[in-house]
Short mmCIF file of the C-alpha atoms (twelve columns), coordinates in Angstrom:
data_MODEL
# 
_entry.id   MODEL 
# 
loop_
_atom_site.group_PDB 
_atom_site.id 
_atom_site.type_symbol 
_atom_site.label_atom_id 
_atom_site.label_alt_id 
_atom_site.label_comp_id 
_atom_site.label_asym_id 
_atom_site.label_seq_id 
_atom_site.Cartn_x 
_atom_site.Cartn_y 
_atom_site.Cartn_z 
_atom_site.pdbx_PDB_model_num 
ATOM 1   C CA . UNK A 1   83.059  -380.485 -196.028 1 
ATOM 2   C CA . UNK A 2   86.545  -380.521 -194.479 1 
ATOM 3   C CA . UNK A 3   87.639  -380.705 -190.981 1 
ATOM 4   C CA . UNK A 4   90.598  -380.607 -188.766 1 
ATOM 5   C CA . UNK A 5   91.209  -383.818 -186.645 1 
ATOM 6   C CA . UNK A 6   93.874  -384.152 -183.458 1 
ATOM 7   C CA . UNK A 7   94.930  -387.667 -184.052 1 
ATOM 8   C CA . UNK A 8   94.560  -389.859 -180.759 1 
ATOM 9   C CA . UNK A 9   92.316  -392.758 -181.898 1 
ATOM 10  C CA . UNK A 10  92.144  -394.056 -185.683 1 
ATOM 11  C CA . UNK A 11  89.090  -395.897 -184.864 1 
ATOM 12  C CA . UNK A 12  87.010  -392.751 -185.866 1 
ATOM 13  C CA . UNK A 13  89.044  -392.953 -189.483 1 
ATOM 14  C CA . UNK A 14  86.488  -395.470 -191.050 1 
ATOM 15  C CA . UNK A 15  83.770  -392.934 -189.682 1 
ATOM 16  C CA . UNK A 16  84.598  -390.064 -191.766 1 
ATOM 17  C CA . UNK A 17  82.149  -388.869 -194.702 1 
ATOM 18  C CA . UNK A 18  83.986  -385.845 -195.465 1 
ATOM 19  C CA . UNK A 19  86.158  -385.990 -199.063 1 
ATOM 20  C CA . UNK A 20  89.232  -384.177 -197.237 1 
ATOM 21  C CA . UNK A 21  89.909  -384.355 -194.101 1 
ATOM 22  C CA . UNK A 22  93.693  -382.833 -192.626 1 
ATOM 23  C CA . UNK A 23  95.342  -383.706 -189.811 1 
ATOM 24  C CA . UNK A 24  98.551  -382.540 -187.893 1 
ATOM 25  C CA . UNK A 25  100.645 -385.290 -187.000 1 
ATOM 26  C CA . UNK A 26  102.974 -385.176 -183.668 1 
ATOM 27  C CA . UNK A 27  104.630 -387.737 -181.569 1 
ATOM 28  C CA . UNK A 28  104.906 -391.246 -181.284 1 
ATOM 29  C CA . UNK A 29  102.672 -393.916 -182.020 1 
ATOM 30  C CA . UNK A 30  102.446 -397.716 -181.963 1 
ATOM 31  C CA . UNK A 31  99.570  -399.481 -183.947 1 
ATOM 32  C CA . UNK A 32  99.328  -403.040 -185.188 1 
ATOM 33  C CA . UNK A 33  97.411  -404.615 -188.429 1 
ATOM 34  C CA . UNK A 34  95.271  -401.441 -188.785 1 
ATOM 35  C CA . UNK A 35  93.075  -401.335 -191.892 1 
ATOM 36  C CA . UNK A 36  92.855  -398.124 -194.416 1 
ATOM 37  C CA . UNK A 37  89.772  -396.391 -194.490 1 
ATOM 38  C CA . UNK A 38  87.837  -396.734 -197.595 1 
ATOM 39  C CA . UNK A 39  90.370  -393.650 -198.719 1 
ATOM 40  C CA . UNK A 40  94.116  -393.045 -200.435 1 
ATOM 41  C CA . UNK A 41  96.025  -391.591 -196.969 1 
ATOM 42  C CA . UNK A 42  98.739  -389.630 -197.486 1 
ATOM 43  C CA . UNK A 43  101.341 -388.814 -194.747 1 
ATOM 44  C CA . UNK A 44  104.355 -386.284 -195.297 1 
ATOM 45  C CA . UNK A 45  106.471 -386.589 -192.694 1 
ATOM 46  C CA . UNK A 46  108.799 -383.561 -191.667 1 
ATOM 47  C CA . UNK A 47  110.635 -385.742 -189.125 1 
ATOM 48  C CA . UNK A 48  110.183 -389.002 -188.385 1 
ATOM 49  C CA . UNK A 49  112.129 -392.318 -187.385 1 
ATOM 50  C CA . UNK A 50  110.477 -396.002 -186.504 1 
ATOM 51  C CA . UNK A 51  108.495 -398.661 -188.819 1 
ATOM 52  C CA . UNK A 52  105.863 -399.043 -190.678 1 
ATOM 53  C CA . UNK A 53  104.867 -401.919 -192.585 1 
ATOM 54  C CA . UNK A 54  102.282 -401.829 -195.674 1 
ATOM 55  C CA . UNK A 55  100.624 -404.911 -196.571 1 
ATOM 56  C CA . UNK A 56  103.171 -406.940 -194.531 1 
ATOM 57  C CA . UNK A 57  106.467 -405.682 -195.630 1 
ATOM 58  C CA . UNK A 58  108.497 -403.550 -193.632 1 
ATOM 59  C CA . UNK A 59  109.803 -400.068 -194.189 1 
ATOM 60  C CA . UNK A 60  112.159 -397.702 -192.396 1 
ATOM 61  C CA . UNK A 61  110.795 -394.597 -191.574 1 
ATOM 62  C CA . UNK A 62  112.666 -391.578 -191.897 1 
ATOM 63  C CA . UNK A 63  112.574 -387.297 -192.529 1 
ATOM 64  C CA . UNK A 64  111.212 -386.171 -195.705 1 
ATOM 65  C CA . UNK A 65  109.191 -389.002 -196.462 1 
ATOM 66  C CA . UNK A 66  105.807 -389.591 -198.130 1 
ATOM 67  C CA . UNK A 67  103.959 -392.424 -197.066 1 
ATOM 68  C CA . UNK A 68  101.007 -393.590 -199.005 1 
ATOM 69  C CA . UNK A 69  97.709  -395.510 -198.370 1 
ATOM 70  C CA . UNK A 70  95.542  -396.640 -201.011 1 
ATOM 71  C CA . UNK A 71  92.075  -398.072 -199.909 1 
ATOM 72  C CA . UNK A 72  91.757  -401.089 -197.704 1 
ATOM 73  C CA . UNK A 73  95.717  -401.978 -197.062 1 
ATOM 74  C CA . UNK A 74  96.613  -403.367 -193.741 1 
ATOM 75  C CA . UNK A 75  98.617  -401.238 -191.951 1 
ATOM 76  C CA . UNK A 76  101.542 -401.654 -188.782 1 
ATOM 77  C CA . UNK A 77  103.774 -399.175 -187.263 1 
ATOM 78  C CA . UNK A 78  106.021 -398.126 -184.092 1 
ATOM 79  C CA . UNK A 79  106.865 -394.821 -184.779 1 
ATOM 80  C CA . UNK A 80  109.395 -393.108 -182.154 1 
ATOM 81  C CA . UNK A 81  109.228 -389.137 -182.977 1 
ATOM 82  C CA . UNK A 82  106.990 -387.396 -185.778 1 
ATOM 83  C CA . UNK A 83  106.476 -384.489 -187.524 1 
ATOM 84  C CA . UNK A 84  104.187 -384.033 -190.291 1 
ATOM 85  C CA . UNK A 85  100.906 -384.034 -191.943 1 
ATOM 86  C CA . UNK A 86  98.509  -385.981 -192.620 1 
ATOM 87  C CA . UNK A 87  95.619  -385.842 -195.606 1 
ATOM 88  C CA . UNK A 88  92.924  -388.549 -196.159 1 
ATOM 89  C CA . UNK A 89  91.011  -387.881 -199.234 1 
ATOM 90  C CA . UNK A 90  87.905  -389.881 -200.250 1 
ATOM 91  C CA . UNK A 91  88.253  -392.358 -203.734 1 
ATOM 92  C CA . UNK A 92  84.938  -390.519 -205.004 1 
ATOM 93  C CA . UNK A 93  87.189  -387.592 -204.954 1 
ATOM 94  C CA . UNK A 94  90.286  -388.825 -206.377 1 
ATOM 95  C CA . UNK A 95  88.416  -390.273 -209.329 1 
ATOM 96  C CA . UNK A 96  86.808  -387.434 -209.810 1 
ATOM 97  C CA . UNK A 97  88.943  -384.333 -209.699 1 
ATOM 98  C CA . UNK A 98  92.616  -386.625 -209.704 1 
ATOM 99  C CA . UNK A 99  92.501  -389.016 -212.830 1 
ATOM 100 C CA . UNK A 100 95.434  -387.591 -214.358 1 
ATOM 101 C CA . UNK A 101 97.675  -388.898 -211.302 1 
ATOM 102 C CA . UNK A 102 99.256  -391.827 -210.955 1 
ATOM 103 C CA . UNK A 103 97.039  -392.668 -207.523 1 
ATOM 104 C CA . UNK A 104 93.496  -392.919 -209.910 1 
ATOM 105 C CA . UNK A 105 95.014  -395.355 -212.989 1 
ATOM 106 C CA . UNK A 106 96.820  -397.670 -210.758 1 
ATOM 107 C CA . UNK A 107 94.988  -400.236 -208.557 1 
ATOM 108 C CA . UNK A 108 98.184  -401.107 -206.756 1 
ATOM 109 C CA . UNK A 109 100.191 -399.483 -204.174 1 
ATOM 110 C CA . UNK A 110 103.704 -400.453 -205.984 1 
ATOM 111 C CA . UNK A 111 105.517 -397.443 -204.281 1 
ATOM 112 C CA . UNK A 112 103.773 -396.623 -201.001 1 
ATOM 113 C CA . UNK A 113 107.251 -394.558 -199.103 1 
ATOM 114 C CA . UNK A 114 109.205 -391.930 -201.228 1 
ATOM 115 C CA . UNK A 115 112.031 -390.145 -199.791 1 
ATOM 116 C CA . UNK A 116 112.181 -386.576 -201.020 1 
ATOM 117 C CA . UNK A 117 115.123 -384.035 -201.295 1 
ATOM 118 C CA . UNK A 118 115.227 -381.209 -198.974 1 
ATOM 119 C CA . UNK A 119 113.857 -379.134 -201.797 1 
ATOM 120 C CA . UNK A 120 110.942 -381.024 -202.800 1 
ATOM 121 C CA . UNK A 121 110.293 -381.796 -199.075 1 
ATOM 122 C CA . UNK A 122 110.207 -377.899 -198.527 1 
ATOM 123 C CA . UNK A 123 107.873 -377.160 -201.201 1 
ATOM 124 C CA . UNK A 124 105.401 -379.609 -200.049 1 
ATOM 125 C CA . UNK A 125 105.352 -378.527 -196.167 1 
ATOM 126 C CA . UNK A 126 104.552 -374.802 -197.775 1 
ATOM 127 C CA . UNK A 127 101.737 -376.263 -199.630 1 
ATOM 128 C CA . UNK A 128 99.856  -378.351 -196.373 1 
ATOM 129 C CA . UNK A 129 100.987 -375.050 -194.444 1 
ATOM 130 C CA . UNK A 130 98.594  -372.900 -196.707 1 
ATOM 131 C CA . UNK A 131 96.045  -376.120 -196.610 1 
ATOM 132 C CA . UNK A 132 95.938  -375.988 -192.825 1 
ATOM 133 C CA . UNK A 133 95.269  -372.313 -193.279 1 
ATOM 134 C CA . UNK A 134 92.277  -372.100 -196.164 1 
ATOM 135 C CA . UNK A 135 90.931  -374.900 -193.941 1 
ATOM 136 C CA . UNK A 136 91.408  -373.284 -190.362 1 
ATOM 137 C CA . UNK A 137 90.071  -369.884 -192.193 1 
ATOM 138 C CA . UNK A 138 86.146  -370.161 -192.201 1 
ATOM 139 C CA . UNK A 139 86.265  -367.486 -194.826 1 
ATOM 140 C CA . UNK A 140 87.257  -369.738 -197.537 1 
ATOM 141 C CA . UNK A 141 85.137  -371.400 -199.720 1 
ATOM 142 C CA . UNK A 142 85.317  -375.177 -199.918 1 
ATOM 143 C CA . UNK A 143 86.210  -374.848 -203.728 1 
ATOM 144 C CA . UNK A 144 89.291  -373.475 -202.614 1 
ATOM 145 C CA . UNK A 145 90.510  -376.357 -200.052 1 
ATOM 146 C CA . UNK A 146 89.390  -378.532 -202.759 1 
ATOM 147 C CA . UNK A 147 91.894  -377.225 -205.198 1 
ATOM 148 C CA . UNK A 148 94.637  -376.447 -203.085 1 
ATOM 149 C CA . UNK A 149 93.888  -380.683 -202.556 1 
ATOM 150 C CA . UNK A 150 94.567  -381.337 -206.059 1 
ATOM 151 C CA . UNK A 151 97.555  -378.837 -206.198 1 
ATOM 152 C CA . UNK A 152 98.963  -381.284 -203.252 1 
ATOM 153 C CA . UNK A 153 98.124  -384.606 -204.845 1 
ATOM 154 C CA . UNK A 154 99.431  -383.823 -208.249 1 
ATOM 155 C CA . UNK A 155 102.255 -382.469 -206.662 1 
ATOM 156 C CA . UNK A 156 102.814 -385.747 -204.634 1 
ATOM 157 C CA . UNK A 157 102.375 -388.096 -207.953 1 
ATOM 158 C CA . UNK A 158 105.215 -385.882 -209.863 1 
ATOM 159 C CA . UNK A 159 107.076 -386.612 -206.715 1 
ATOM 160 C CA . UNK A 160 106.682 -390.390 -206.624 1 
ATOM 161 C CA . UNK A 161 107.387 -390.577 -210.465 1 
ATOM 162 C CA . UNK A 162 110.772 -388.773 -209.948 1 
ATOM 163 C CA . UNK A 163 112.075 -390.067 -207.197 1 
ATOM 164 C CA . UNK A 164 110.525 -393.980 -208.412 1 
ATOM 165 C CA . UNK A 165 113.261 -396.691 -208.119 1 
ATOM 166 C CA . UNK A 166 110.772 -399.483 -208.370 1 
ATOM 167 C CA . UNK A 167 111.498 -401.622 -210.807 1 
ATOM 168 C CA . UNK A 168 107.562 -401.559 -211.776 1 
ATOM 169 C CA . UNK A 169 107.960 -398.311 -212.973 1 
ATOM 170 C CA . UNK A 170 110.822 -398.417 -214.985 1 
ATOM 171 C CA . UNK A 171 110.286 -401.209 -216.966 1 
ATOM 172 C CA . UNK A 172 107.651 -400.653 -220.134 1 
ATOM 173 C CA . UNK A 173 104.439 -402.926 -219.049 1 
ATOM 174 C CA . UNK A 174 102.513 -404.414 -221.993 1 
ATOM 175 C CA . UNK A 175 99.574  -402.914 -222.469 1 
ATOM 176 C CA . UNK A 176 98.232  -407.288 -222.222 1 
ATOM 177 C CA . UNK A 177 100.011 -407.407 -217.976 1 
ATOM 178 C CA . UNK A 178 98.328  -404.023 -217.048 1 
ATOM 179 C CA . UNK A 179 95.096  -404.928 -218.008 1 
ATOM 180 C CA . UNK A 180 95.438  -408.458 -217.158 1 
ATOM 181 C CA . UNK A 181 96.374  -406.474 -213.455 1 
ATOM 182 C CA . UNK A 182 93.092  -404.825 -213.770 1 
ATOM 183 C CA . UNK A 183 90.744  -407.490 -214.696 1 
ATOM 184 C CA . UNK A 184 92.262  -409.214 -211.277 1 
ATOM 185 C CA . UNK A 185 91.695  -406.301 -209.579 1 
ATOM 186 C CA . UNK A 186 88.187  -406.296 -210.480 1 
ATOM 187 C CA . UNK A 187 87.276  -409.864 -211.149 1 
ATOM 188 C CA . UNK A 188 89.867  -412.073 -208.450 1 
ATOM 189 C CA . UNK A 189 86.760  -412.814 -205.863 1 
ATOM 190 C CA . UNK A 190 84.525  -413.952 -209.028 1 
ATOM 191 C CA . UNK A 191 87.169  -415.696 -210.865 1 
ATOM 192 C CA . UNK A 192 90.977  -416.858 -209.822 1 
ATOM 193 C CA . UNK A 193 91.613  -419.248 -213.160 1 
ATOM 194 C CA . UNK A 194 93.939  -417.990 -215.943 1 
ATOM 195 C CA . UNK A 195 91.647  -419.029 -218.595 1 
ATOM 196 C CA . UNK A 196 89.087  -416.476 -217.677 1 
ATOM 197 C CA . UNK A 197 91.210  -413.221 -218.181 1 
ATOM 198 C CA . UNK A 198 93.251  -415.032 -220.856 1 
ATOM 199 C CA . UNK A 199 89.414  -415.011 -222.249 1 
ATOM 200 C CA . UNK A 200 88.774  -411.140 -221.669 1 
ATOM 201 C CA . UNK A 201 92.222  -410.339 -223.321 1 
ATOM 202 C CA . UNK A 202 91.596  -412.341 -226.243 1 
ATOM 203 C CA . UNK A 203 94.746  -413.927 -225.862 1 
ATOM 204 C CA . UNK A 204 95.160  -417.823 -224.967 1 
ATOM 205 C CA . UNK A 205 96.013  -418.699 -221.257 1 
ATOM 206 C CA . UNK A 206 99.781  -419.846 -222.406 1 
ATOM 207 C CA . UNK A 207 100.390 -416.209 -224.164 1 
ATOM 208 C CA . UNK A 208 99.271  -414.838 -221.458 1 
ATOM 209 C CA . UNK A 209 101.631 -416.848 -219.010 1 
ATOM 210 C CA . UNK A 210 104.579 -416.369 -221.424 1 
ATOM 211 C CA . UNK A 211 103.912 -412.467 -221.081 1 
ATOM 212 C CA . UNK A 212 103.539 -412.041 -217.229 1 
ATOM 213 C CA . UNK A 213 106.129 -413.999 -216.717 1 
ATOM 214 C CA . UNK A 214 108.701 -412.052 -218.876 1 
ATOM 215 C CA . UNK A 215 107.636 -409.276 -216.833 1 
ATOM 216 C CA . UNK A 216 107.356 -410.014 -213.415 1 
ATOM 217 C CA . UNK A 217 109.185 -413.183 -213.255 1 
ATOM 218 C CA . UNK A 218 105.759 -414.762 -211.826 1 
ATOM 219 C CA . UNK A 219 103.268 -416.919 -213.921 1 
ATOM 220 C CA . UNK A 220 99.532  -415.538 -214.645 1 
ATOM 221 C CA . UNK A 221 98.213  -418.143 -211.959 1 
ATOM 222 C CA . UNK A 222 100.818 -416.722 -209.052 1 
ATOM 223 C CA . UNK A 223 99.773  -413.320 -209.773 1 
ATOM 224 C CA . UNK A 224 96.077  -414.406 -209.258 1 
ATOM 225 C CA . UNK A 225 96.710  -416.028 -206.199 1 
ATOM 226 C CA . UNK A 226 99.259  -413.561 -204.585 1 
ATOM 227 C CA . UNK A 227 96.124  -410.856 -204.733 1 
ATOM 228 C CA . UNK A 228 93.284  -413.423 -203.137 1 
ATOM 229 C CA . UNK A 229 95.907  -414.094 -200.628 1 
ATOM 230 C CA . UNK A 230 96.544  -410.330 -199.798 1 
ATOM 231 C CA . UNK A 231 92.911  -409.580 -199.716 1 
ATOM 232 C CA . UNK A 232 92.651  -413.004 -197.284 1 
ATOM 233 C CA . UNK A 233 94.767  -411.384 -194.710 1 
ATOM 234 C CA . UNK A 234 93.664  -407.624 -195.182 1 
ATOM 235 C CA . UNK A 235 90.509  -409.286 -193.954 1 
ATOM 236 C CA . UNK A 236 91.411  -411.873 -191.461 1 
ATOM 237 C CA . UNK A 237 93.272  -408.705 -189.660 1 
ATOM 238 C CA . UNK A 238 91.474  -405.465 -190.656 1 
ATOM 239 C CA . UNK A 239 87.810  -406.612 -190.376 1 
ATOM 240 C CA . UNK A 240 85.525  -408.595 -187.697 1 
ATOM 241 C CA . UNK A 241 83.823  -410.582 -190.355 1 
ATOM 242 C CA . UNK A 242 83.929  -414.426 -189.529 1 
ATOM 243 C CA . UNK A 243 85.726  -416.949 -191.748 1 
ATOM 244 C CA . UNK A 244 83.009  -418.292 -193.172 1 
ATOM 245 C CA . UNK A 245 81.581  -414.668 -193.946 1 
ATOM 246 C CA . UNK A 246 85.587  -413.859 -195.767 1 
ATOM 247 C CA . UNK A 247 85.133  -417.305 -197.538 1 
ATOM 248 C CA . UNK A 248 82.310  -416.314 -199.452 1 
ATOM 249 C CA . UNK A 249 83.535  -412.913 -200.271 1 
ATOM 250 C CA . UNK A 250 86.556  -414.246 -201.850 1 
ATOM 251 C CA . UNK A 251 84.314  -416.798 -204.251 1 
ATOM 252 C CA . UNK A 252 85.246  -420.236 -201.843 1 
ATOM 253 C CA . UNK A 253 81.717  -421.697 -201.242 1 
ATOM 254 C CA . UNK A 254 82.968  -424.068 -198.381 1 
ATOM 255 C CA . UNK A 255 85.430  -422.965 -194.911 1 
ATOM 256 C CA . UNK A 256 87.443  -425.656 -196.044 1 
ATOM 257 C CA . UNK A 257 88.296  -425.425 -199.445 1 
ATOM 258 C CA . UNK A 258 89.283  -421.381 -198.184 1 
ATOM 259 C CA . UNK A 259 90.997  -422.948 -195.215 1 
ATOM 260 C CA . UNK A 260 93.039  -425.209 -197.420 1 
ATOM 261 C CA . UNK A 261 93.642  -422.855 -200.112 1 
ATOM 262 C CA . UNK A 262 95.308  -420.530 -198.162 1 
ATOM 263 C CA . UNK A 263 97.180  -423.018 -196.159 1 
ATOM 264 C CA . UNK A 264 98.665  -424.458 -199.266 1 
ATOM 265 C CA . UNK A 265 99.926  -420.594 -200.429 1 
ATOM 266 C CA . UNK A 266 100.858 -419.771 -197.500 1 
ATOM 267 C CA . UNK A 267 101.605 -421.840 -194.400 1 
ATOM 268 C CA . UNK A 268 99.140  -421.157 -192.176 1 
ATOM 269 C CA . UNK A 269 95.188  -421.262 -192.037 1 
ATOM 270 C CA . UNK A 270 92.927  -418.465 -191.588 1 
ATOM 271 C CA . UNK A 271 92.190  -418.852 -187.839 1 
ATOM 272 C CA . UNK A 272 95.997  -419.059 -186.678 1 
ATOM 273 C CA . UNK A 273 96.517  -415.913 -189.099 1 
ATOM 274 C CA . UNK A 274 93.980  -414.100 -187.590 1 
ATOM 275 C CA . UNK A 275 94.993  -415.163 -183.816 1 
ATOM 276 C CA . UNK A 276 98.472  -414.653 -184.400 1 
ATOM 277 C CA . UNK A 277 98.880  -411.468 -186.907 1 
ATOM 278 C CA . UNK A 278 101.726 -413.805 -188.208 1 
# 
């Protein structure tokens, strides 16, 4: 079930059918729009110093960090030294042994890098030093790994909820915004008019605006269209499907309707995205 992986290439990451897989990470790397496995990654980092960007913003990296991947998000980084480790854990296994964390209720990545103190960052090195063990140790029943997983994971989510300075998380989201932010979620390729969730909620499509934008300062339709937009790119960069094969994924029946719709949100069409990463 579990295996130990030198990292060299992350081609071989979308190729991996085991639930946890840990690696040790040394050195520096360089890699550009990369796309997440169909997996939450998460990468503890010792030492570290570069860049990495998630989803196309850009974060420092730096010691005692966490850095976390939920499935599908378009990754870039140039990272000069590194220290750390590595876990990539499958989303059949996070919903079913993690759905009291923070990682299985949340579709969105709102806090993918947490600096830790010296203290937490201590505690959590001990705990992948004992994972790299029981998995290293052919002794040891998978059972074990699989808890000493969970031990990690929960430990990581009380992490990210005390060191959280997002503003997400400290402001009390109606229970109306978070599941109009699921609905999306589930529904955005299907459906991208307010009307339609307002529907779901039981609410009428001004309430609904009124609410979201009280609470993120964005109306229900910008919301909508910020998360076909991301899924646009993660596409265009992470994936060889064509644009006329992304286009009908996202619900456009036509290349140019999808071509014009994302010019008009965002500057650029598809094919000069795709060519130029920009």
């Amino acid at each position: 079930m579990n295996k130990i992986y030198i990292e060299k290439d992350l081609e071989w990451e979308d190729q991996i059918t085991d639930h946890i897989t840990y690696i040790p990470v040394a050195g520096a790397s360089e890699m550009s729009n990369f796309r997440s496995p169909d997996s939450y990654v998460f990468i503890f980092f010792e030492k570290c110093k570069g860049v990495h960007s998630v989803d196309f913003l850009e974060y420092h990296e730096s010691d005692h960090q966490i850095h976390i991947s939920f499935p599908g998000q378009i990754h870039s980084w140039k990272t000069e030294i590194a220290v750390g480790h590595k876990l990539i854990v499958s989303r059949k296994f996070v919903e079913m042994n993690l759905f009291g964390t923070k990682f299985s209720s949340q579709h969105l990545n709102n806090l993918p890098i947490v600096t830790l103190s010296e203290s937490q960052s201590n505690k959590l090195r001990n705990e992948f030093i004992l994972l790299n063990q029981e998995i290293q140790d052919k002794t040891i029943r998978s059972k074990i790994i699989s808890l000493r997983t969970q031990l990690i994971i929960n430990l990581i989510s009380h992490m990210v909820n005390e060191n959280s300075i997002d503003e997400v998380d400290q402001v009390k989201i109606s229970p109306i915004v978070s599941n109009f932010s699921r609905l999306i979620e589930a529904h955005f390729p299907e459906s991208k008019s307010v009307k339609f969730y307002a529907d779901k909620l039981a609410v009428t499509p001004n309430y609904l605006n009124i609410l979201v934008k009280g609470e993120t300062g964005q109306t229900a339709k910008d919301i909508i269209d910020s998360r076909v937009v991301l899924e646009a790119k993660r596409m265009l960069l992470g994936t060889s499907q064509t644009i006329k094969e992304i286009s009908l994924d996202l619900g456009f029946h036509s290349i140019p309707f999808f071509s014009a719709y994302i010019y008009r949100k965002t500057g650029f069409y598809p094919k000069r995205f795709r060519e130029t990463g920009m």
